[in-house]
mmCIF file of N, CA and C in Angstrom:
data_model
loop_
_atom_site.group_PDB
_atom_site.id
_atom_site.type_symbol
_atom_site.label_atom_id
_atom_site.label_comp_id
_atom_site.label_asym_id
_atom_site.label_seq_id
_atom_site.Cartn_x
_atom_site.Cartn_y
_atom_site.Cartn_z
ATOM 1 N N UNK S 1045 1.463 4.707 18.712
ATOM 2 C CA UNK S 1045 2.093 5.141 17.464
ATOM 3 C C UNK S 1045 2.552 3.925 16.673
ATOM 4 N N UNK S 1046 2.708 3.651 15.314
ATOM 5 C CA UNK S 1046 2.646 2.975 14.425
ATOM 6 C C UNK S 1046 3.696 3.177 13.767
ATOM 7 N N UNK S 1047 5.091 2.501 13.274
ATOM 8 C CA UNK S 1047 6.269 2.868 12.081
ATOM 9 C C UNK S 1047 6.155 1.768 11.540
ATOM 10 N N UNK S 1048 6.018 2.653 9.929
ATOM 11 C CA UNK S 1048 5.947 1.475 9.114
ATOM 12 C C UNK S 1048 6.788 1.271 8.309
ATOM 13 N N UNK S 1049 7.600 0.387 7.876
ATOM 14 C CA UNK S 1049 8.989 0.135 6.795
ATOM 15 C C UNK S 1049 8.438 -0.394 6.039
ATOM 16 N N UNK S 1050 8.437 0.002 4.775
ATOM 17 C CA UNK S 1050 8.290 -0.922 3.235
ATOM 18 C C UNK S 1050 9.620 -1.764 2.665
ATOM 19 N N UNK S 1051 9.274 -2.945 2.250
ATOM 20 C CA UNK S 1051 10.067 -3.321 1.814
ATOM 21 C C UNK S 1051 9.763 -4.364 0.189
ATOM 22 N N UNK S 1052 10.864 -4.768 -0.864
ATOM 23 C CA UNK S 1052 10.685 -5.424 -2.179
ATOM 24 C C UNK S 1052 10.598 -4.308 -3.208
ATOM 25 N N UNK S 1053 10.791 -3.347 -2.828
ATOM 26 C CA UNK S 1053 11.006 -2.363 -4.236
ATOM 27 C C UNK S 1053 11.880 -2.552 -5.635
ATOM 28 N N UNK S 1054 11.864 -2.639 -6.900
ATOM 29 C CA UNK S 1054 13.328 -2.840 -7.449
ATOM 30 C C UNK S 1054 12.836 -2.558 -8.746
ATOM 31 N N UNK S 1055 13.310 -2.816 -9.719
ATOM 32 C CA UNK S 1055 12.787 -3.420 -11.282
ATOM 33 C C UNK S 1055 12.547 -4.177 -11.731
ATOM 34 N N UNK S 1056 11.248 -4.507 -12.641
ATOM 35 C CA UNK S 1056 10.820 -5.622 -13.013
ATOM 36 C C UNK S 1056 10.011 -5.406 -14.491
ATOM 37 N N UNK S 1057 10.196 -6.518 -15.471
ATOM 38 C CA UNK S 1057 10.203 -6.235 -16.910
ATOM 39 C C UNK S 1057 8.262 -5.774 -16.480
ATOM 40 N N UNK S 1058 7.888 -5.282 -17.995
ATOM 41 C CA UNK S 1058 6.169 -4.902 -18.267
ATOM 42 C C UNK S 1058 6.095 -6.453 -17.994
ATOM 43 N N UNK S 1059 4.831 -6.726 -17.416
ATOM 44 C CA UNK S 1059 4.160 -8.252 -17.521
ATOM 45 C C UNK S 1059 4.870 -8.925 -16.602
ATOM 46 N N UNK S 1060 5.783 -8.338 -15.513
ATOM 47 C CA UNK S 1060 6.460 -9.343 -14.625
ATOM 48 C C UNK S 1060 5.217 -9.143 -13.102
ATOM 49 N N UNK S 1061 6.045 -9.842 -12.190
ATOM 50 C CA UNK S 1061 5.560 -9.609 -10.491
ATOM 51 C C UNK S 1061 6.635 -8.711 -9.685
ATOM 52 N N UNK S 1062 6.104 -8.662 -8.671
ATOM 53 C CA UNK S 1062 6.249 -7.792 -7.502
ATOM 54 C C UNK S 1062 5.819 -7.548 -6.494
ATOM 55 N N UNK S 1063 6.250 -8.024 -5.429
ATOM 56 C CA UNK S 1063 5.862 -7.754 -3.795
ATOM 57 C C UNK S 1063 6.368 -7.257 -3.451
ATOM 58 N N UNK S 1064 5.791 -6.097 -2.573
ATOM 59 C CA UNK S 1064 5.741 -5.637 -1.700
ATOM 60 C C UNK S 1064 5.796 -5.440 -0.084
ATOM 61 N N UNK S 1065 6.232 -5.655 1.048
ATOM 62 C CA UNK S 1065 5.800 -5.287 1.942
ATOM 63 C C UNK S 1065 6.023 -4.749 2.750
ATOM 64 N N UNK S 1066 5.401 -4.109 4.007
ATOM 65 C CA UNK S 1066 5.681 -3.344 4.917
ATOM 66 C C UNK S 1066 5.440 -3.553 6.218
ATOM 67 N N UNK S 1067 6.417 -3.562 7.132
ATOM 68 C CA UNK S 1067 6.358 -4.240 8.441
ATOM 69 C C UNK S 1067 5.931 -2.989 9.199
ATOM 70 N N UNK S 1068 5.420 -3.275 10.229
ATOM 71 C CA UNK S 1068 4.563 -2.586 11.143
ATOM 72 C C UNK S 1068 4.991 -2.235 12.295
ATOM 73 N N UNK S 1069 5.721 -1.684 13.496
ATOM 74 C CA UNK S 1069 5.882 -2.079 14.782
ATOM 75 C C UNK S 1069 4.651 -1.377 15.748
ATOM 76 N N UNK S 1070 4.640 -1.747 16.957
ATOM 77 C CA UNK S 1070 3.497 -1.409 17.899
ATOM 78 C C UNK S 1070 2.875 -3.012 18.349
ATOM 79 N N UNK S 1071 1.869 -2.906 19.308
ATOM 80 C CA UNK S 1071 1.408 -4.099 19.392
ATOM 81 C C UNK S 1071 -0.328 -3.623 19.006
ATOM 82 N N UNK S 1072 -0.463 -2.364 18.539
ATOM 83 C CA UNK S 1072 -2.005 -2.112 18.234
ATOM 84 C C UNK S 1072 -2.225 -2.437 16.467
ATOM 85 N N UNK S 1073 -1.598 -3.438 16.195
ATOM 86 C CA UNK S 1073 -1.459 -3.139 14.602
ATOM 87 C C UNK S 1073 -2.688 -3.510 13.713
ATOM 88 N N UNK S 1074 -3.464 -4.153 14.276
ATOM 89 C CA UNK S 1074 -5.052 -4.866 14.038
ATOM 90 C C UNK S 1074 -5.737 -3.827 14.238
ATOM 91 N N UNK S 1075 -5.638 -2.811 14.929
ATOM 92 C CA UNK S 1075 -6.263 -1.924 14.954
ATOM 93 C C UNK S 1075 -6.324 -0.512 14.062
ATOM 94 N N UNK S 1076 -5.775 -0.981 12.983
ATOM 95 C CA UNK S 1076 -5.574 0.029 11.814
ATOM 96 C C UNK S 1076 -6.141 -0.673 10.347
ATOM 97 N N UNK S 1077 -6.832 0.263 10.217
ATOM 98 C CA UNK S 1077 -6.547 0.130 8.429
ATOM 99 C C UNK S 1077 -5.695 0.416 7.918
ATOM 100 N N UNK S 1078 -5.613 -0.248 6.870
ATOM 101 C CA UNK S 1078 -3.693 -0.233 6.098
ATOM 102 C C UNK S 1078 -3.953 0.353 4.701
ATOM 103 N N UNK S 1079 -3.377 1.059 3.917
ATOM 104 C CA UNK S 1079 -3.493 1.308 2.940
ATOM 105 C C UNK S 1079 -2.419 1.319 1.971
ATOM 106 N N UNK S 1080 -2.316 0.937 0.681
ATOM 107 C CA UNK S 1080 -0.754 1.486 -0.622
ATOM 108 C C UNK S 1080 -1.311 2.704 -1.587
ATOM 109 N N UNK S 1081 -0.717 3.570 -0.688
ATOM 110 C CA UNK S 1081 -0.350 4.463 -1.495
ATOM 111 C C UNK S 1081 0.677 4.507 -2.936
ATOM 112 N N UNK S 1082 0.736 5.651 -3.998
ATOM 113 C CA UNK S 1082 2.168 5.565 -4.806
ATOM 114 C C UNK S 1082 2.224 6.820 -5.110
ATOM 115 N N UNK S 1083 3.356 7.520 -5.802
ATOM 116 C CA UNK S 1083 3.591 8.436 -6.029
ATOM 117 C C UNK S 1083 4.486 8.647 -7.392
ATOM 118 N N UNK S 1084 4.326 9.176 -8.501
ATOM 119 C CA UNK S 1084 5.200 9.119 -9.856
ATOM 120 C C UNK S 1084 5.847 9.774 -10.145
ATOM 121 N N UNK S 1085 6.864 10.305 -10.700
ATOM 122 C CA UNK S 1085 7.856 11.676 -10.288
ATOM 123 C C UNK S 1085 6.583 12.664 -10.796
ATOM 124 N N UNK S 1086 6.909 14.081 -10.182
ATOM 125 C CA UNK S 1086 5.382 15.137 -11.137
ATOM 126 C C UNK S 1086 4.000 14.748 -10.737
ATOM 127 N N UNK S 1087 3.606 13.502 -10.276
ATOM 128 C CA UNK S 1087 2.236 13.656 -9.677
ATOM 129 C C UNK S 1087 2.226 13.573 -8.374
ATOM 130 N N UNK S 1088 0.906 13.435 -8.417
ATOM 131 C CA UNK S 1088 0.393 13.443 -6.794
ATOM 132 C C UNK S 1088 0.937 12.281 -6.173
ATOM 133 N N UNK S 1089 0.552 12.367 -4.711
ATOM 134 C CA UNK S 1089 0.517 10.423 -4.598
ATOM 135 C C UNK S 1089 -1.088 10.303 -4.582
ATOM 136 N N UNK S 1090 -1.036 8.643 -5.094
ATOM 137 C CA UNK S 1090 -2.496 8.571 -5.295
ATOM 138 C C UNK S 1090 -2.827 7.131 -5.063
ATOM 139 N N UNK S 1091 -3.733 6.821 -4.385
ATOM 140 C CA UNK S 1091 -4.398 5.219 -3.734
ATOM 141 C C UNK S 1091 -4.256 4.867 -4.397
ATOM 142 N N UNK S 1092 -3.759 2.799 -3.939
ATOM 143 C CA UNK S 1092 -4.026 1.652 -4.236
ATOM 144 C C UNK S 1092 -4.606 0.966 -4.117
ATOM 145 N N UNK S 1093 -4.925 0.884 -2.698
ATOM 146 C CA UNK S 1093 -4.997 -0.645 -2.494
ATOM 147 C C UNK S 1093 -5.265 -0.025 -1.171
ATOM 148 N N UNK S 1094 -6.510 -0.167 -0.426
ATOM 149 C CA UNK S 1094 -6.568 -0.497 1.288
ATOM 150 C C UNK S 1094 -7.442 -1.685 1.330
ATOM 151 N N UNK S 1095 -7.109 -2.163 3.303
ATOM 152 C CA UNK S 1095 -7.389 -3.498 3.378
ATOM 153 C C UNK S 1095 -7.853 -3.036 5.005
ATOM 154 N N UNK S 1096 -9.195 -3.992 5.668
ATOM 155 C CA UNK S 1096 -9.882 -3.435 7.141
ATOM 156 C C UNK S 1096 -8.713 -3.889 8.103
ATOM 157 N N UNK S 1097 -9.178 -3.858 9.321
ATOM 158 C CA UNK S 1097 -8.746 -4.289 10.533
ATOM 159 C C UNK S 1097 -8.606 -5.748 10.525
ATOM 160 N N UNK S 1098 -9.562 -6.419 9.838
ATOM 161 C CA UNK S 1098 -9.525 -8.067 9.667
ATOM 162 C C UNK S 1098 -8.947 -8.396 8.783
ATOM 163 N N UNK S 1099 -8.604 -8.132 7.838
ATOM 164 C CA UNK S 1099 -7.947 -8.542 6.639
ATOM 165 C C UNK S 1099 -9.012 -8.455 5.461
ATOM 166 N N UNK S 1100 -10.383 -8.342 6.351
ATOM 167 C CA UNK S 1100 -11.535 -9.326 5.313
ATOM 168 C C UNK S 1100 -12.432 -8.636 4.217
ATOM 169 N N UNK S 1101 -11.873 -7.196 3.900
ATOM 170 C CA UNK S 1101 -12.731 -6.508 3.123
ATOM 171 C C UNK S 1101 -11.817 -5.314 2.132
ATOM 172 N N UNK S 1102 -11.327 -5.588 1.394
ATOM 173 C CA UNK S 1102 -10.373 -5.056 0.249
ATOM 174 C C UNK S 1102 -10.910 -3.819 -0.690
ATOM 175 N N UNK S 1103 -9.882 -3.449 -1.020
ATOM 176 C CA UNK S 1103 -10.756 -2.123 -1.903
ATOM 177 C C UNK S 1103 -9.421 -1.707 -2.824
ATOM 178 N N UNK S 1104 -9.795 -1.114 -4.350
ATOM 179 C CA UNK S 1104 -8.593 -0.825 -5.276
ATOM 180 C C UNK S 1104 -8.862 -0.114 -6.100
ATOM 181 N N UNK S 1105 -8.129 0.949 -6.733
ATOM 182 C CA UNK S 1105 -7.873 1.772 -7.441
ATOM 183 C C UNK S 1105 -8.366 1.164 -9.166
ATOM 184 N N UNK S 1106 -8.949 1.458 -9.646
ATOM 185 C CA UNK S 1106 -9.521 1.044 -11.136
ATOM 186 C C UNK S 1106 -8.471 0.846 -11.986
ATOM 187 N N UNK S 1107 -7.310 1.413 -11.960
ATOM 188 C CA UNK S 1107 -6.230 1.234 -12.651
ATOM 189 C C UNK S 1107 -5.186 -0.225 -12.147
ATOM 190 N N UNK S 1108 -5.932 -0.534 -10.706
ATOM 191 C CA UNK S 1108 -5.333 -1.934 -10.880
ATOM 192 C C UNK S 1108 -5.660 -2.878 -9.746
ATOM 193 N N UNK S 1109 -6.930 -2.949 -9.960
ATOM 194 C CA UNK S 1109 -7.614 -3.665 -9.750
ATOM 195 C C UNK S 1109 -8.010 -4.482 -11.166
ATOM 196 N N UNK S 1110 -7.993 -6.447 -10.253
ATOM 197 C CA UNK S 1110 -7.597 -7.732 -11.287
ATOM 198 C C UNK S 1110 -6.112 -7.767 -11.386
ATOM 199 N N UNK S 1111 -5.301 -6.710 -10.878
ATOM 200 C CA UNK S 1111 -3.600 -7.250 -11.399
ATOM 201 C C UNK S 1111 -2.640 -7.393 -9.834
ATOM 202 N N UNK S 1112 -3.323 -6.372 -8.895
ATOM 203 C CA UNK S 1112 -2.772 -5.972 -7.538
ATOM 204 C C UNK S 1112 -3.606 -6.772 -6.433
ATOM 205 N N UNK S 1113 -2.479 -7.395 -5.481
ATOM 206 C CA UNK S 1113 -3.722 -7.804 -4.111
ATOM 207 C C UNK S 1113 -2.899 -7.353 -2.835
ATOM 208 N N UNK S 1114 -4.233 -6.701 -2.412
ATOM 209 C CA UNK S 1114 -3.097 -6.477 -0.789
ATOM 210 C C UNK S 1114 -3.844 -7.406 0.122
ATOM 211 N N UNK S 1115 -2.838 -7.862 1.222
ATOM 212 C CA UNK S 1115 -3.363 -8.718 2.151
ATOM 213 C C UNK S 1115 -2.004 -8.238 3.377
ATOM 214 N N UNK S 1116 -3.113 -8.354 4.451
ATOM 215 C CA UNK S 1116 -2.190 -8.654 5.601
ATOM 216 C C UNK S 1116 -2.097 -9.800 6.699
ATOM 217 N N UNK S 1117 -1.014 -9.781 7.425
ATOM 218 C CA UNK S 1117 -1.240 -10.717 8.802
ATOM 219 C C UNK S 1117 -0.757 -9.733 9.963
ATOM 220 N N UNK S 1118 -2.152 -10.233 10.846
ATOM 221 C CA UNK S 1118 -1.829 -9.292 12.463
ATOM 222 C C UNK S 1118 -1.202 -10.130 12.809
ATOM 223 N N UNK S 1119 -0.816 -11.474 12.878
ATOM 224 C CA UNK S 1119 -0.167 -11.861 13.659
ATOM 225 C C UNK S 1119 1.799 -11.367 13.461
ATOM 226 N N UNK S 1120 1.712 -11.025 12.123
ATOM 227 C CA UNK S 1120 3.451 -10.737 11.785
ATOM 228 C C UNK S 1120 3.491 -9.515 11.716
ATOM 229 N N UNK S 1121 2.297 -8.248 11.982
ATOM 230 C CA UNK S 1121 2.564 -6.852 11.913
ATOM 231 C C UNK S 1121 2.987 -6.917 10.398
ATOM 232 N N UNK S 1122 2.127 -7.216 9.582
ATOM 233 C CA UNK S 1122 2.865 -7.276 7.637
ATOM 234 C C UNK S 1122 1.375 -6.671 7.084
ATOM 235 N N UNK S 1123 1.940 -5.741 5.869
ATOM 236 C CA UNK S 1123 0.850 -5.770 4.871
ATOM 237 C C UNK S 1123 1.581 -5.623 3.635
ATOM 238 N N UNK S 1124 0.987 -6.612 2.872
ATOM 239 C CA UNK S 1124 1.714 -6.395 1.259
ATOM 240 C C UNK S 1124 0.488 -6.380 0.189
ATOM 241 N N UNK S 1125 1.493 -5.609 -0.767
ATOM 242 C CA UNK S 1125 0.900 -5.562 -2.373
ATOM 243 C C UNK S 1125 1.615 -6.177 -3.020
ATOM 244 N N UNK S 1126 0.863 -7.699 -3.562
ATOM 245 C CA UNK S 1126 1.280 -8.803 -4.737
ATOM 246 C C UNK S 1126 1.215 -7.565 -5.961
ATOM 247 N N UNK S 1127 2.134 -7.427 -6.602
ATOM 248 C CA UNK S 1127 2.004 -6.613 -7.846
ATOM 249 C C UNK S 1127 2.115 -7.489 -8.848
ATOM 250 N N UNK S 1128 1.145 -8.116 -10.405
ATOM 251 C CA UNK S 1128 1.024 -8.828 -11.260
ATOM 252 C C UNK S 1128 0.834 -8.025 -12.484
ATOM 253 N N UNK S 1129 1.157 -8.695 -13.593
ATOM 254 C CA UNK S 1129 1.008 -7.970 -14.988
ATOM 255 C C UNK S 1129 1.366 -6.721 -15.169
ATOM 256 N N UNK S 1130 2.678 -6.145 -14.192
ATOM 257 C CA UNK S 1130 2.819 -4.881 -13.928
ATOM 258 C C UNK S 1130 3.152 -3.759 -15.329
ATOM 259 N N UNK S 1131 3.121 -2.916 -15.581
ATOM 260 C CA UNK S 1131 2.685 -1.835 -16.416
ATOM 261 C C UNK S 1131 3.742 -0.919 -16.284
ATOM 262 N N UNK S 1132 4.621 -0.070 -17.385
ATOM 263 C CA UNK S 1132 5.080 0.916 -16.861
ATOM 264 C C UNK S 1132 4.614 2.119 -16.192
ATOM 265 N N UNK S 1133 3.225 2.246 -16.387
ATOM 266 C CA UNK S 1133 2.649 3.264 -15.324
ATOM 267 C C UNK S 1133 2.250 2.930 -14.194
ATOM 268 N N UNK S 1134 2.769 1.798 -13.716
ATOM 269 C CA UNK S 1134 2.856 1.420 -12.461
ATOM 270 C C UNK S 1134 4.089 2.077 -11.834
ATOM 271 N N UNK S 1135 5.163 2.372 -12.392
ATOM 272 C CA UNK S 1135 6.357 2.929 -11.912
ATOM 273 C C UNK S 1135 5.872 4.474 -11.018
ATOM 274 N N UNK S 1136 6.778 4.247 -9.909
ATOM 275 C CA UNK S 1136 6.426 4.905 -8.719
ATOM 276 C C UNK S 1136 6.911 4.783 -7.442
ATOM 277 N N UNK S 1137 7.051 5.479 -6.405
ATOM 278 C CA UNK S 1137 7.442 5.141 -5.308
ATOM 279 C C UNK S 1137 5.867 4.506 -4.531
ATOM 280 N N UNK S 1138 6.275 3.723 -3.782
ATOM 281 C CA UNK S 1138 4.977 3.010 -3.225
ATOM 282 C C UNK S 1138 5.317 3.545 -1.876
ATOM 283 N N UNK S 1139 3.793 3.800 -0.902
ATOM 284 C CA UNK S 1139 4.155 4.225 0.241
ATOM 285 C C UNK S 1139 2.908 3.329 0.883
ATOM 286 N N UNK S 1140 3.047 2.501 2.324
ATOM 287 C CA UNK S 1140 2.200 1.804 2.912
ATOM 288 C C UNK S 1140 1.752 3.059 3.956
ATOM 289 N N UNK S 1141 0.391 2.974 4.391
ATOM 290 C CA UNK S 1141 -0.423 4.111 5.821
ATOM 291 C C UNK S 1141 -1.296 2.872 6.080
ATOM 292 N N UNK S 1142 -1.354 3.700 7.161
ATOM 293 C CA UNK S 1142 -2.069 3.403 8.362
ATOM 294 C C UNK S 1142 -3.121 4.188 9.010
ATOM 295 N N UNK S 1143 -4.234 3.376 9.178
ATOM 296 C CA UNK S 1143 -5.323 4.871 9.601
ATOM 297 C C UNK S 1143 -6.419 4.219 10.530
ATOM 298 N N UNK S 1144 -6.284 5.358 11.445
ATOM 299 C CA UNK S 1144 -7.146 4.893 12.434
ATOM 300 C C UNK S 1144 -9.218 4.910 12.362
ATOM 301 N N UNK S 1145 -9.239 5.323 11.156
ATOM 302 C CA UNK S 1145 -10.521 5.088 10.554
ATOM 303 C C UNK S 1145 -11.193 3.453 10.201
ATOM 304 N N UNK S 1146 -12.482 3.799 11.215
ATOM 305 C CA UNK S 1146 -13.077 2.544 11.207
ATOM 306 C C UNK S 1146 -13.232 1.690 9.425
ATOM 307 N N UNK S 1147 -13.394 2.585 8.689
ATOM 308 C CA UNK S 1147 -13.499 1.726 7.098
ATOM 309 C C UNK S 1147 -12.486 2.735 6.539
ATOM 310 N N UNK S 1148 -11.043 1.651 5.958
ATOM 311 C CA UNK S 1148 -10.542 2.130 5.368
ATOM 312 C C UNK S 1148 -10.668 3.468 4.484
ATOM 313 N N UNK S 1149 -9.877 4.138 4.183
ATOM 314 C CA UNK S 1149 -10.738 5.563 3.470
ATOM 315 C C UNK S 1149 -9.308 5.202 1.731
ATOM 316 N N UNK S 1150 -9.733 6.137 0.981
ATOM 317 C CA UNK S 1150 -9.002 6.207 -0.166
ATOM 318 C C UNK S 1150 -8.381 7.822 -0.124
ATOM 319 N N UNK S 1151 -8.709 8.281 0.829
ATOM 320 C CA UNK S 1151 -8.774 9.646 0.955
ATOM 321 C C UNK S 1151 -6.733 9.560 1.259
ATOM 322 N N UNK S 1152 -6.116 10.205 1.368
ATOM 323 C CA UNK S 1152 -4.495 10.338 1.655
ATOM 324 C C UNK S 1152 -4.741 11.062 3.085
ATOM 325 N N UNK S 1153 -5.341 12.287 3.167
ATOM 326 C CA UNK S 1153 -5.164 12.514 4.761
ATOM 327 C C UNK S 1153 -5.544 12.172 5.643
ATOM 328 N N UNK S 1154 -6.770 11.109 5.412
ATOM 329 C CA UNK S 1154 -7.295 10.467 6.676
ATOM 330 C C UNK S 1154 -6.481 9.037 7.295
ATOM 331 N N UNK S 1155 -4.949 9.355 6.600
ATOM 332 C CA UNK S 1155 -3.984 8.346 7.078
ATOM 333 C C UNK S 1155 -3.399 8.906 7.933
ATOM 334 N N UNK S 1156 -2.834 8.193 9.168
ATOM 335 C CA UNK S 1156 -2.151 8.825 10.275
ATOM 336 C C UNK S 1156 -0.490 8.894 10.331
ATOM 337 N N UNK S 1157 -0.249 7.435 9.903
ATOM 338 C CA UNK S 1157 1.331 6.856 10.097
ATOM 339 C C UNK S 1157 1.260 6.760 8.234
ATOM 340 N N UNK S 1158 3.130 7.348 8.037
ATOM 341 C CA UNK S 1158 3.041 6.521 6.554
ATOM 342 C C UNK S 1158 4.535 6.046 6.612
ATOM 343 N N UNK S 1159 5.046 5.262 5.444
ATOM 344 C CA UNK S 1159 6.093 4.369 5.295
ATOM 345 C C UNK S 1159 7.178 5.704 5.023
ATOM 346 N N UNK S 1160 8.311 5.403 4.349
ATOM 347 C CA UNK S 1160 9.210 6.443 3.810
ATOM 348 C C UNK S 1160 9.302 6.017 2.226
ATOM 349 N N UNK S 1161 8.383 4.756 2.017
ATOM 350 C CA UNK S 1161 8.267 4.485 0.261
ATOM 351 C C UNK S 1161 9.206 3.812 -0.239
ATOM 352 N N UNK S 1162 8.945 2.857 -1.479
ATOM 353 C CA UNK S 1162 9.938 1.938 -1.900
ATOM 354 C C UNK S 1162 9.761 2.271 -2.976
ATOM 355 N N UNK S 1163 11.213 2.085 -3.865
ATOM 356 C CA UNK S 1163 10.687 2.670 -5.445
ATOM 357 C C UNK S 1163 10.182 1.296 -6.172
ATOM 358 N N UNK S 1164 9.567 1.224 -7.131
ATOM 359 C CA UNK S 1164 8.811 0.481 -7.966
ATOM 360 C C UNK S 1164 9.275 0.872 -9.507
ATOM 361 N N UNK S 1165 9.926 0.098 -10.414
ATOM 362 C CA UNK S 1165 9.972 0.613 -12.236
ATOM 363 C C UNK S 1165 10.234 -0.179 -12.483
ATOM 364 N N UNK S 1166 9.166 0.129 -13.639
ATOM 365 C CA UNK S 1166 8.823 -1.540 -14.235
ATOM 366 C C UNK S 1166 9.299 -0.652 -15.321
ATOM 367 N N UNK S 1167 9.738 -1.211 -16.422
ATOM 368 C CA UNK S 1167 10.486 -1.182 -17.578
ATOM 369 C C UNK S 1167 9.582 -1.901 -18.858
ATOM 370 N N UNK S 1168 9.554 -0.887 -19.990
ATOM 371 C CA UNK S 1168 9.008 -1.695 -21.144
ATOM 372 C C UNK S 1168 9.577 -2.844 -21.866
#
C-alpha cells in the first residue's frame, strides 16, 4: 500500500511559479506510476501530468503542457509538478495517484492510491 501527502499549495499571481510535491511512503514506490490530478470547485477532477516507473517517459494534459513538468525521484519517494506561467484556470485543488498500471493511464480510475489534495489559486 502506498500514502501519498501533497505538499506547496498556496497563491500565486497569473504568470508566477509553483511547486508542488508529494511524498510517498512504502518501499515499492518505483513501482508505480504517478500521476497530478486537479479538481475546480463544480468540475470534475481532471489529468495533468503522469510520469513511468523510471522517471523517463512524461505525458500532459493540452491545457498545460510547455508550462507544467512533473518529475520524480525513487530514491526520496517524491513526485512533483513545477507549475510555470500559471493561469487562473489553473486554480484547483491538485491531487497526486498512484497506479499500478504498467503505462501510466490519464484515465482517474485506473489510479489506486490518491493524495488528500493541495489547493492551488492563482489570482489575476
Amino acid at each position: 500500500q502506498v500514502q501519498l501527502v501533497e505538499s506547496g499549495g498556496g497563491l500565486v499571481q497569473a504568470g508566477g511559479s509553483l511547486r508542488l510535491s508529494c511524498a510517498a511512503s512504502g518501499r515499492t514506490f518505483s513501482s508505480y506510476g504517478l500521476g497530478w490530478f486537479r479538481q475546480a470547485p463544480g468540475k470534475e477532477r481532471e489529468f495533468v501530468a503522469n510520469i513511468n516507473r523510471s522517471g523517463g517517459s512524461t505525458y500532459y494534459a493540452d491545457s498545460v503542457k510547455g508550462r507544467f513538468t512533473i518529475s520524480r525521484d525513487n530514491a526520496k519517494n517524491t513526485v512533483s509538478l513545477q507549475m510555470n506561467s500559471a493561469q487562473p484556470e489553473d486554480t484547483a485543488v491538485y491531487y497526486c495517484a498512484a497506479t499500478r498500471a504498467v503505462v501510466p493511464t490519464t484515465i482517474r480510475s485506473r489510479y489506486d492510491y490518491w493524495g488528500q489534495g493541495t489547493q492551488v489559486t492563482v489570482s489575476s
